[in-house]
Short mmCIF file of C-alpha atoms in Angstrom, two decimals:
data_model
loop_
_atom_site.label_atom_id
_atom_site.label_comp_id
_atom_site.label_asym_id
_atom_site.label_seq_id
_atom_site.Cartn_x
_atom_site.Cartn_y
_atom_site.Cartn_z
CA UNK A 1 -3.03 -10.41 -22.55
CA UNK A 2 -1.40 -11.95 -19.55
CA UNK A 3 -2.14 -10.45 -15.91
CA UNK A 4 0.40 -11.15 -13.04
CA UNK A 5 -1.86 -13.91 -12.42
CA UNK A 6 -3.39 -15.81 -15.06
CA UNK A 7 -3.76 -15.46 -18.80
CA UNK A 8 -6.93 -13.55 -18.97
CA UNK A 9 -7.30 -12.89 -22.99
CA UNK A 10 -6.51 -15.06 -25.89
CA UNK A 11 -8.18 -14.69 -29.16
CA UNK A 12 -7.81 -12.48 -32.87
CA UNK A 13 -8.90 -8.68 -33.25
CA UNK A 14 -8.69 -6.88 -36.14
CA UNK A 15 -7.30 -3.66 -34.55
CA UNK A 16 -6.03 -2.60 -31.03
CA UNK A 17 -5.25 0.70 -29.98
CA UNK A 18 -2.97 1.24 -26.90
CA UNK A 19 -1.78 3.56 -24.65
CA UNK A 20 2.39 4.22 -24.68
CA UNK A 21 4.23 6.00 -22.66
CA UNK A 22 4.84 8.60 -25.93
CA UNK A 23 1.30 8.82 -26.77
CA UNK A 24 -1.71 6.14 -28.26
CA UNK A 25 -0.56 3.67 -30.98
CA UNK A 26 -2.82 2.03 -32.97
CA UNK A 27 -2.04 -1.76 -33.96
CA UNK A 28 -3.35 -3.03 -37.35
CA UNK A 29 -2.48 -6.54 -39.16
CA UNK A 30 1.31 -7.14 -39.79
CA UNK A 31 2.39 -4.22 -37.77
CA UNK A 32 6.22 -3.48 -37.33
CA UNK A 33 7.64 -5.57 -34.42
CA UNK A 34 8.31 -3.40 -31.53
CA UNK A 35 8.38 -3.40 -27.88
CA UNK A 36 7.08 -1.17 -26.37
CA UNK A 37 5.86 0.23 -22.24
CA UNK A 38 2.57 0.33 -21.66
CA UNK A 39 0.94 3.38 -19.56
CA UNK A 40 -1.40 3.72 -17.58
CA UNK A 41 -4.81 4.41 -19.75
CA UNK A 42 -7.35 2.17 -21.91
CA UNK A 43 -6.86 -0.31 -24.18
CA UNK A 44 -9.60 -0.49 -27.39
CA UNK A 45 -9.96 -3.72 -28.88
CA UNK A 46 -12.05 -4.02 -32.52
CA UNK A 47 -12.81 -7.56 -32.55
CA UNK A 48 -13.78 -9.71 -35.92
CA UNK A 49 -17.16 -8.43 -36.19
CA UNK A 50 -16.49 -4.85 -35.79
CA UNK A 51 -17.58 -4.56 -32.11
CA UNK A 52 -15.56 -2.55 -29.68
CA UNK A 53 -14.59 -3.51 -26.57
CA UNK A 54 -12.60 -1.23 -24.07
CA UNK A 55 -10.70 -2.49 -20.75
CA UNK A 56 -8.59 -0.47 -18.57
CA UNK A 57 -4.33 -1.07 -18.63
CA UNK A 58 -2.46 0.03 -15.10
CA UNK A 59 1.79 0.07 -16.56
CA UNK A 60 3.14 -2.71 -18.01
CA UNK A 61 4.91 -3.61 -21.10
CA UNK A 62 3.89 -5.06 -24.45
CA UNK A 63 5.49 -6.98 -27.60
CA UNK A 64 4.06 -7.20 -30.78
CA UNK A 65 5.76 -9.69 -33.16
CA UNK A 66 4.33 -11.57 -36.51
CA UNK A 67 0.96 -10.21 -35.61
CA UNK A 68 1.04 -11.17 -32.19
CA UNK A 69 0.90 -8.49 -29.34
CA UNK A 70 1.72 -9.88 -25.91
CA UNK A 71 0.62 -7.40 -22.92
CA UNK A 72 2.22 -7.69 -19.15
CA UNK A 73 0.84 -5.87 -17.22
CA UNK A 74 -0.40 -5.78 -13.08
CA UNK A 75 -3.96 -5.78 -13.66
CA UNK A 76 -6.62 -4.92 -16.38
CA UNK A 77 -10.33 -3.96 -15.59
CA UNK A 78 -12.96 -4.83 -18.64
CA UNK A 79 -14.94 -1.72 -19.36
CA UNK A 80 -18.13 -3.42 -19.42
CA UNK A 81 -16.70 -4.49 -15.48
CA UNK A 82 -16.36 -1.33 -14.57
CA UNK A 83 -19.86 0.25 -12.96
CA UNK A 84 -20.30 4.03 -13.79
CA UNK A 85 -21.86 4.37 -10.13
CA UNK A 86 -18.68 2.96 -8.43
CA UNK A 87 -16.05 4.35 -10.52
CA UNK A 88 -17.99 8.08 -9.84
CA UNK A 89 -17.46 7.48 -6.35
CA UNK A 90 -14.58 6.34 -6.99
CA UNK A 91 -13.34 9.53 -8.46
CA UNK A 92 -14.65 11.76 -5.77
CA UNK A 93 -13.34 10.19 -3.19
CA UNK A 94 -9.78 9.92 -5.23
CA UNK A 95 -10.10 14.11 -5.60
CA UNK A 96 -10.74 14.60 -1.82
CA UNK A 97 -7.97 12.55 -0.60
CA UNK A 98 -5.84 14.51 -3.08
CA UNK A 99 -6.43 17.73 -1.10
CA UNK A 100 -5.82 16.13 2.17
CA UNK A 101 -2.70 14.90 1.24
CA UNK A 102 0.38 16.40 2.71
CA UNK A 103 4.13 14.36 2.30
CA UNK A 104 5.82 13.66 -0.43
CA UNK A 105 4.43 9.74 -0.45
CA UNK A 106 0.73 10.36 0.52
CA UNK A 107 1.18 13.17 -2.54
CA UNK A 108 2.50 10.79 -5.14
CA UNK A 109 -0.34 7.96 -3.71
CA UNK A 110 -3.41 10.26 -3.82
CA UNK A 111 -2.51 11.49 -7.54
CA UNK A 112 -2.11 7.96 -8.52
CA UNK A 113 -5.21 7.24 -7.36
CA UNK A 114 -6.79 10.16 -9.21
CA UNK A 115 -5.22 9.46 -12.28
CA UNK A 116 -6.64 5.85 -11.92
CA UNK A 117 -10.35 6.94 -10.99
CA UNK A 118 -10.08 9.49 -14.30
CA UNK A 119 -9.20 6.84 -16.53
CA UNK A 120 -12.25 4.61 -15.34
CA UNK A 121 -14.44 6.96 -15.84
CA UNK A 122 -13.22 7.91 -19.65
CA UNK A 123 -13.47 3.98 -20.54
CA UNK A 124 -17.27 3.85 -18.97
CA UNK A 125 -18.27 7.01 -20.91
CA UNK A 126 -16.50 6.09 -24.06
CA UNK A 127 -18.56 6.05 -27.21
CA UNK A 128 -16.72 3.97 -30.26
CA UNK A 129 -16.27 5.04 -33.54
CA UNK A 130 -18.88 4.35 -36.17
CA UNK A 131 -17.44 2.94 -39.35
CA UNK B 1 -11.57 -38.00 16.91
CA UNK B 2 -8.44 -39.49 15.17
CA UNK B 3 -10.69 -39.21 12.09
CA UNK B 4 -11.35 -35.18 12.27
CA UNK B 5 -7.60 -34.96 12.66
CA UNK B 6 -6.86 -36.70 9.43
CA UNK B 7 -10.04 -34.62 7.26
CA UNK B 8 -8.57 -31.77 8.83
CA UNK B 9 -5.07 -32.96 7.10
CA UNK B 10 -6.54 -33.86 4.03
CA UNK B 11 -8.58 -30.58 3.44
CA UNK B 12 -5.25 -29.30 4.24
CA UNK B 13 -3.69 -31.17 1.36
CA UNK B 14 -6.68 -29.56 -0.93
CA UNK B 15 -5.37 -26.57 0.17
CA UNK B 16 -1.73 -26.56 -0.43
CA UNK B 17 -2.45 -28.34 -3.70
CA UNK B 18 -4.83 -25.37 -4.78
CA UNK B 19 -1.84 -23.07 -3.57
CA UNK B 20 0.39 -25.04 -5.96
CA UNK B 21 -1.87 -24.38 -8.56
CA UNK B 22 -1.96 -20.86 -8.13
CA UNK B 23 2.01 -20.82 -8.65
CA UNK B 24 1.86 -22.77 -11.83
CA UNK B 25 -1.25 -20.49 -13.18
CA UNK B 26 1.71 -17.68 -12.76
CA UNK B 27 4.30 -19.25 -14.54
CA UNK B 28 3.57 -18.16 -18.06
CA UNK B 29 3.76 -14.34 -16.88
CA UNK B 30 6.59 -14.54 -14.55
CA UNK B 31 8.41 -16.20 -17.64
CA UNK B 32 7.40 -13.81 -20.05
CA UNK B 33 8.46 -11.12 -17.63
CA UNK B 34 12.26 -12.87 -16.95
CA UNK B 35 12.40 -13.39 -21.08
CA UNK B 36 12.25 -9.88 -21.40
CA UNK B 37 13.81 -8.19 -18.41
CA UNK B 38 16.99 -10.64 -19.95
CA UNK B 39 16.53 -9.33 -23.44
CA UNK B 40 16.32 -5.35 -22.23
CA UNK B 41 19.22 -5.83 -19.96
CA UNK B 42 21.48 -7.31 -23.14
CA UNK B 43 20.33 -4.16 -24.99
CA UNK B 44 21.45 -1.71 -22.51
CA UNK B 45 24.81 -1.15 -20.97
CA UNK B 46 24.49 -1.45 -16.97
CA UNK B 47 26.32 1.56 -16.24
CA UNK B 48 23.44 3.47 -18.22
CA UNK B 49 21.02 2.42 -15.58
CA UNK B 50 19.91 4.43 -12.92
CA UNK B 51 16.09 4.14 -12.44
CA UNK B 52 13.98 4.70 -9.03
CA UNK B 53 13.98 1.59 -8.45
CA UNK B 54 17.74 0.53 -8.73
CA UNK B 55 19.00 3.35 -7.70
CA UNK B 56 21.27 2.28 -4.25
CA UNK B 57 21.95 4.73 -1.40
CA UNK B 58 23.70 4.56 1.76
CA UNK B 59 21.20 2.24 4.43
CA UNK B 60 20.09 5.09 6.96
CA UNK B 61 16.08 2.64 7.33
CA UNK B 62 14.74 -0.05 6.12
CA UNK B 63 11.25 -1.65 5.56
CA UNK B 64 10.41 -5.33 7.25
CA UNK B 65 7.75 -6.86 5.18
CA UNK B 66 6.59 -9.97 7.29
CA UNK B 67 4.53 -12.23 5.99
CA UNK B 68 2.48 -14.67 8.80
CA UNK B 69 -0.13 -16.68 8.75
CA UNK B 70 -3.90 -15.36 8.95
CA UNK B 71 -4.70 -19.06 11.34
CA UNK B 72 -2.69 -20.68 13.77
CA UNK B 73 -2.93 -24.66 14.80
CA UNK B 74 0.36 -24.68 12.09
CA UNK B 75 2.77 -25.77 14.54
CA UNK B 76 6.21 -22.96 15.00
CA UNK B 77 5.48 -21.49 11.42
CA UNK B 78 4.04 -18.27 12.54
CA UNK B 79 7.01 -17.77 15.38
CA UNK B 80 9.70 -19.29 13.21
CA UNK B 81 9.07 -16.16 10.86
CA UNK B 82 8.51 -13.39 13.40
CA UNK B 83 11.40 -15.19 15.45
CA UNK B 84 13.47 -14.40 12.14
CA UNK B 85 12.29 -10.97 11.78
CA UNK B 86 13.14 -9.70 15.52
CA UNK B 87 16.74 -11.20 14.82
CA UNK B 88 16.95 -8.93 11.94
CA UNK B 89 15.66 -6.05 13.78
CA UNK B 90 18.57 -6.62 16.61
CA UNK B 91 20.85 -6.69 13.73
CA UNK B 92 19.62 -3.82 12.53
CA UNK B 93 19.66 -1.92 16.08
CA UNK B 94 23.35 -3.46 16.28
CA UNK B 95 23.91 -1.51 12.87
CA UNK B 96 22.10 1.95 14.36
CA UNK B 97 20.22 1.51 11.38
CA UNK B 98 16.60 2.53 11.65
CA UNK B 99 13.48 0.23 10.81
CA UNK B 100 9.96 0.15 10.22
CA UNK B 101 7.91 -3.25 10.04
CA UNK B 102 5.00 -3.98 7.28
CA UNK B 103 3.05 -6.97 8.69
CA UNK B 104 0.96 -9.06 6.51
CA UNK B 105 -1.08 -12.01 8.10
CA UNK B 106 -3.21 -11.80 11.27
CA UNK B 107 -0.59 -13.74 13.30
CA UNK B 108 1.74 -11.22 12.14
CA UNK B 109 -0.56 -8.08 12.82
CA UNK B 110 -1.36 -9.50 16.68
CA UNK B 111 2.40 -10.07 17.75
CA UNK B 112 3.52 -6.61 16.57
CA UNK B 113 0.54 -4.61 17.78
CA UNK B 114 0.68 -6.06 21.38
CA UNK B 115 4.52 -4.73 21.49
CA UNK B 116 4.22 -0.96 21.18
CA UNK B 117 8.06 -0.76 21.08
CA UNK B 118 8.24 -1.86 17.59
CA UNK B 119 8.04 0.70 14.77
CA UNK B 120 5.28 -0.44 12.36
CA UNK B 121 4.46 1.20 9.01
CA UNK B 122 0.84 -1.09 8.20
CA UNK B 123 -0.66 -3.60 9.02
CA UNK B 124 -2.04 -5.66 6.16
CA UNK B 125 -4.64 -9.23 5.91
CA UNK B 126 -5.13 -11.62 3.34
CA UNK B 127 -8.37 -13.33 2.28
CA UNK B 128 -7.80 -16.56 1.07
CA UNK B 129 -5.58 -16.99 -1.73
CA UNK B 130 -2.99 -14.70 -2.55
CA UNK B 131 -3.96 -12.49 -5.34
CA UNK B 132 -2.41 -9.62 -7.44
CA UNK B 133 -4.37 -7.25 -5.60
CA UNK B 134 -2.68 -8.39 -2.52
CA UNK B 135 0.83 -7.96 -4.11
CA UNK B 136 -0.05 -4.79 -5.35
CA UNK B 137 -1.03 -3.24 -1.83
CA UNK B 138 2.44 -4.61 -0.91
CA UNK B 139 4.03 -3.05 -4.32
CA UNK B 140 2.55 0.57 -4.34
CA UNK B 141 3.09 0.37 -0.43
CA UNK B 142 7.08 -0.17 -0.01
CA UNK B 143 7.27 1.83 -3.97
CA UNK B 144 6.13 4.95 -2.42
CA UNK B 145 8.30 4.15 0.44
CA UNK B 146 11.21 4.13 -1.48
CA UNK B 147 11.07 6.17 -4.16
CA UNK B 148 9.95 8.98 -1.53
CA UNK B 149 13.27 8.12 0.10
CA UNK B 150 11.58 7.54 3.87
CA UNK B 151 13.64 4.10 3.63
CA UNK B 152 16.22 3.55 1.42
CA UNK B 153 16.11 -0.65 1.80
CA UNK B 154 13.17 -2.83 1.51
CA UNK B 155 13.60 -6.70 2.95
CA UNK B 156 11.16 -9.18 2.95
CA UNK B 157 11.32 -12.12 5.86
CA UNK B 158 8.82 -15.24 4.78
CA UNK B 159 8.80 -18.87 4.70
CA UNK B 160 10.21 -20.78 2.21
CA UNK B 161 8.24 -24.01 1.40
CA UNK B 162 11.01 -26.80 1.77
CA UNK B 163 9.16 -30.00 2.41
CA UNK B 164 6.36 -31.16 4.54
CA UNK B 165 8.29 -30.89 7.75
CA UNK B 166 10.43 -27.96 7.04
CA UNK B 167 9.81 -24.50 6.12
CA UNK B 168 13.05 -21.94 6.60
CA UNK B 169 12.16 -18.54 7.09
CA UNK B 170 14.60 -16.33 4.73
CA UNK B 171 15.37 -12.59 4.41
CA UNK B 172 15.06 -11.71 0.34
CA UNK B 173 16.12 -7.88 -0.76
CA UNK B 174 13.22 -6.56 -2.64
CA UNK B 175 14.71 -3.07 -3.05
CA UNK B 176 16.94 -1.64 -4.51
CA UNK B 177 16.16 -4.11 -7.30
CA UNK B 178 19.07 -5.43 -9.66
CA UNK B 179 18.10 -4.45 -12.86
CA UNK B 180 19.13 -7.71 -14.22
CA UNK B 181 16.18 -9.44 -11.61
CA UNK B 182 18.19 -11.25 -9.70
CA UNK B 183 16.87 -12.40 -6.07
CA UNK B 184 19.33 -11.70 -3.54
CA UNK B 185 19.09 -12.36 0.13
CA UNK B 186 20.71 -9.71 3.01
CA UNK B 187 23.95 -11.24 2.77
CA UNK B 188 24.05 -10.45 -0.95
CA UNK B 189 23.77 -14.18 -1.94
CA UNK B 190 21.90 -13.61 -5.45
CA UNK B 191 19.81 -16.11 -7.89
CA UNK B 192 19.61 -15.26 -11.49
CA UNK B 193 16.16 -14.73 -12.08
CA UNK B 194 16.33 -17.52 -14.59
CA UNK B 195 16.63 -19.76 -11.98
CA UNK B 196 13.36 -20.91 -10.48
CA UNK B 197 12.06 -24.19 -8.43
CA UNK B 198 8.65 -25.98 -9.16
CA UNK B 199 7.36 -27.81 -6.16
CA UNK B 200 5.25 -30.45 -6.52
CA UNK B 201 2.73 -32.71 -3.83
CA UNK B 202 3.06 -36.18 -4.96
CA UNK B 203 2.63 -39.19 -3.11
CA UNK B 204 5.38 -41.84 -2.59
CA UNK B 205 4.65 -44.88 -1.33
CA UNK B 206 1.40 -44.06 0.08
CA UNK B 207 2.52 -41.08 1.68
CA UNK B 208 2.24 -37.42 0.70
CA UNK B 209 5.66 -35.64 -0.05
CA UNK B 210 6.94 -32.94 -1.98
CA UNK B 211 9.05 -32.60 -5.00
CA UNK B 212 11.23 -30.25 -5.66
CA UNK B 213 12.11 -29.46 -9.01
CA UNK B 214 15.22 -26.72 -10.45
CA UNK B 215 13.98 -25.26 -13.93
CA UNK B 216 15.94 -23.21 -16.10
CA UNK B 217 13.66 -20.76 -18.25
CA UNK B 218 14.95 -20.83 -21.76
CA UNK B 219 15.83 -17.22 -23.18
CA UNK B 220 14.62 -16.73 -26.66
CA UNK B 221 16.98 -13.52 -27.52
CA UNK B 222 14.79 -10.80 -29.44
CA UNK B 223 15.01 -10.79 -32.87
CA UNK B 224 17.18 -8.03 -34.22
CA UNK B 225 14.40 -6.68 -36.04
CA UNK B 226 12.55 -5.77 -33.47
CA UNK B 227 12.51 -1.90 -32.54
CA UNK B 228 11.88 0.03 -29.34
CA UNK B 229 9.22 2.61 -28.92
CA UNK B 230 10.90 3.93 -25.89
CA UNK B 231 14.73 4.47 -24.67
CA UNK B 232 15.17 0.88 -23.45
CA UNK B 233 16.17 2.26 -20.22
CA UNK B 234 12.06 4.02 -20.18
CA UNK B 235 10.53 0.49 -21.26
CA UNK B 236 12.93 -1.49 -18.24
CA UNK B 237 11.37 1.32 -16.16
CA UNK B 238 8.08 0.02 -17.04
CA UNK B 239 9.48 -3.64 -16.28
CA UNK B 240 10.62 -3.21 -13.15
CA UNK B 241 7.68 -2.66 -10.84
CA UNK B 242 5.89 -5.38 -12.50
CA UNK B 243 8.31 -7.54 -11.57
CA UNK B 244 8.84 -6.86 -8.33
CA UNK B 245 5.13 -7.53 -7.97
CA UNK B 246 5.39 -10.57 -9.43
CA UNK B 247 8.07 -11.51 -6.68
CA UNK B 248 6.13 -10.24 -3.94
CA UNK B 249 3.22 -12.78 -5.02
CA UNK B 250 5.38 -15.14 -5.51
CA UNK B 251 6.64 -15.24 -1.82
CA UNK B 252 3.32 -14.85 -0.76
CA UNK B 253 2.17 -18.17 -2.14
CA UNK B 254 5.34 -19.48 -0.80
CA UNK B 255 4.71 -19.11 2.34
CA UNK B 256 0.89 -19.93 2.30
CA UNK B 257 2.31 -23.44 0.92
CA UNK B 258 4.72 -23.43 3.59
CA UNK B 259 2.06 -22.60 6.42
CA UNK B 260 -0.79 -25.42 4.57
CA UNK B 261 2.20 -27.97 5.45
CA UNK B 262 3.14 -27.28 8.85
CA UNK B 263 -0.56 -27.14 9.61
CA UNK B 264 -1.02 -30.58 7.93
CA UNK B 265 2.29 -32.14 9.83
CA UNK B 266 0.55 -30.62 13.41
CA UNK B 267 -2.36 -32.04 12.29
CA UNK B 268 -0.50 -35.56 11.78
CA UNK B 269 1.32 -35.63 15.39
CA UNK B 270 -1.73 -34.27 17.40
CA UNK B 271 -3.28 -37.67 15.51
CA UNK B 272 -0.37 -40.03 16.36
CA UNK B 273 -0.49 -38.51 20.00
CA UNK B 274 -3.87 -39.38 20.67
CA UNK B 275 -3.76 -42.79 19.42
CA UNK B 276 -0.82 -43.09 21.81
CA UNK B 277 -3.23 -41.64 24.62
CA UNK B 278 -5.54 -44.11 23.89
CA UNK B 279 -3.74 -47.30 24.63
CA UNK B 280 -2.35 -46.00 27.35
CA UNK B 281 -5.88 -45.35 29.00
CA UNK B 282 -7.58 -48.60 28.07
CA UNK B 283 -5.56 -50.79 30.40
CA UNK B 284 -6.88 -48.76 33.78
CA UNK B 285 -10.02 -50.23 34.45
CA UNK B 286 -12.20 -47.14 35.56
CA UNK B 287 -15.27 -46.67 33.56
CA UNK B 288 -16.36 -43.04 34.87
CA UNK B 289 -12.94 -41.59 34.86
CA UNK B 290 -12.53 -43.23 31.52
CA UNK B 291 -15.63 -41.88 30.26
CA UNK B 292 -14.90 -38.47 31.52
CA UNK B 293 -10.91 -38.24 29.83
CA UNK B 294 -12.49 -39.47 26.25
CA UNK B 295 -14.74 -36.15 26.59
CA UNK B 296 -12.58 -34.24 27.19
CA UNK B 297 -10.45 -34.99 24.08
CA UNK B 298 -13.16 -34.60 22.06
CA UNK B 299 -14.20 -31.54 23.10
CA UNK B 300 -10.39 -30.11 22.52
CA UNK B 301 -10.81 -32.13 19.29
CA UNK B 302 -13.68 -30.58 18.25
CA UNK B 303 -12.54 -26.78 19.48
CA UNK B 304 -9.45 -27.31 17.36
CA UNK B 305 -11.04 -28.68 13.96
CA UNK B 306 -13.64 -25.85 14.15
CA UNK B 307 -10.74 -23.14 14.70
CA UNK B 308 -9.11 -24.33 12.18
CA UNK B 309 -11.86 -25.01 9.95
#
């Protein structure tokens, strides 16, 4: 997974399940190369020994070929990063901007920002599968 | 006092070589990003394209991004750039188009809020070295902007690092954005975005310079086999703001480079001065008034290595 800035992830997973602009698509071994955006919303990785780990995807793009899935994207937050406390705040302060806003731009900024704090808060409280 | 000039130069150098770094820690995304912005542009005919971001309308405002410095003690960097940004403002006036200035860097932020007269849109500060986070503020900033149609042309005026001696302030067009990526200036001079520079500190001789260095990024064309989740036009959508972030972080390690290196060359004349200064005062034979002149220096010396500390 590469961030604007640096390379942050490099290693193999046995599944990956991402969010696309026309819905969630889970990635398994020797998937069918596609490219594909990437929306806003969190990415679940099932590493080797079965553990899940969740980290949250602002837009980018990603490109899986021969079992490889390259990720661009702006910036990623680990879930494990992310603390509940914060992002809380986060959202409540996201939802009262959002009815102070007025204009077209502070409009489209404070739903962004909503939309952001929401999607911390699912990869906090998110409980993975049991198999 | 000769010496704190030259550990102020060489922490300098630290500096502009941990700036460097930060460019070359970028490359393998900015790459990645040009591989495939080439690759969805060959898939999809350029009349097709008209997304938010491209989309061109006639020039009634634009949006100054400035980038300064957040120090000064860097010789005419900081008034080069916002020398070149009032210049484009007359132009501008000259026009009757309307404009709005985005100031990044504390040097920046000062000039414009001590002249009321200039329109300003925000006033933004860096800590340390540029990060994503800092591009993004930029991004969302002149995205919303745009796309909300309050200015319909976004330029950006910054330093470009040329060599230790010279920076050259430029004006880049950061919106609209060709869809192909291509960096163009305001008088429409454009760089494919497979074109990029590497600079390099070196030393030569003994002396620290800078190396310049043209690279052409290799295009791997995607494999016919590969499919599209999306319209390509949706996933080039999803392309497009990340690279114009990645170009707006770009310039501002650019011009951090560029201000590390004036700062270092100011640093190097204000050391060659006083050794002049020096010799000149040893031959009068006057021990207080002597005494009193070498104080003084030092105490200047001393001001200026801890402001610029």
């Amino acid at each position: 997974m590469k961030l604007a800035r640096k390379l942050i992830w490099d290693c193999e997973v046995k599944e990956i399940i991402l969010s696309t602009n026309s819905g969630q698509i889970g990635v398994l071994p020797n998937h069918a190369p596609i490219n594909t955006a990437v929306d806003m919303g969190p990415l679940r990785i099932r590493l080797l020994n079965d553990q899940w780990l969740t980290a949250v995807l602002w837009s980018g793009f990603a490109r899986i070929v021969n079992n490889e899935i390259i990720i661009l994207g702006n910036d990623a937050e680990l879930g494990s990063d992310i603390d509940p406390e914060e992002a809380q705040k986060a959202l409540e302060i996201a939802e009262a901007n959002l009815s102070k806003a007025e204009g077209t731009k502070d409009l489209g900024e404070a739903k962004l920002a909503l939309r952001r704090a929401r999607i911390r808060i699912e990869a906090v409280n998110w409980i993975p599968p049991s198999n | 006092m000769s010496c704190s000039h030259l550990s102020t130069a060489w922490s300098s150098a630290a500096k502009v070589r941990r700036a460097q770094e930060a460019v070359v820690s970028s490359r393998p995304f900015s790459e990645a990003l040009v591989e495939v912005l080439y690759n969805m542009n060959q898939e999809i005919q350029s009349e097709d394209i008209d997304l938010p971001l491209t989309r061109q309308r006639a020039v009634k405002r634009v949006a100054i991004v400035v980038l300064t410095g957040e120090r000064g003690l860097c010789g005419a960097f900081n008034n080069n750039v916002l020398k070149k940004a009032e210049a484009r403002m007359e132009d501008l006036r000259q026009l009757g188009v309307d404009y709005t200035v985005i100031s990044v860097g504390k040097k920046g932020n000062a000039y414009f809020q001590r002249r009321d007269y200039i329109p300003t849109e925000r006033f933004l500060e860096l800590a340390g070295i540029p990060t994503v986070k800092d591009s993004q503020a930029i991004c969302d900033l002149i995205y919303s902007l745009f796309v909300a149609e309050e200015v319909d042309k976004v330029e950006l005026v910054y330093s470009k690092f040329v060599n230790l001696v010279r920076s050259d302030p430029i004006i880049q067009t950061l919106l609209p954005m060709s869809p192909k990526g291509e960096i163009c200036d305001v008088n429409g001079i454009c760089v494919d975005a497979t074109e990029d520079e590497l600079f390099k500190l070196t030393t030569k001789e003994g002396k620290l310079t800078v190396e310049r260095e043209k690279i052409k990024i290799e295009m791997q064309p995607f494999s016919p086999v590969v499919q599209f989740e999306q319209d390509p036009v949706q996933i080039l959508d999803a392309l497009l703001p990340l690279y114009l972030n990645s170009q707006i972080l770009r310039a501002l390690q650019e011009s951090l480079a560029s201000e590390l290196a004036a700062r270092m060359s100011a640093m190097s004349s204000a050391t060659d001065n006083a050794i002049d200064l020096r010799k000149n005062l040893s031959m009068v034979y006057n021990r207080r008034r002597q005494a009193k002149i070498t104080g003084e220096i030092l105490e200047i010396v001393a001001g200026a290595d801890a402001l610029s500390g």
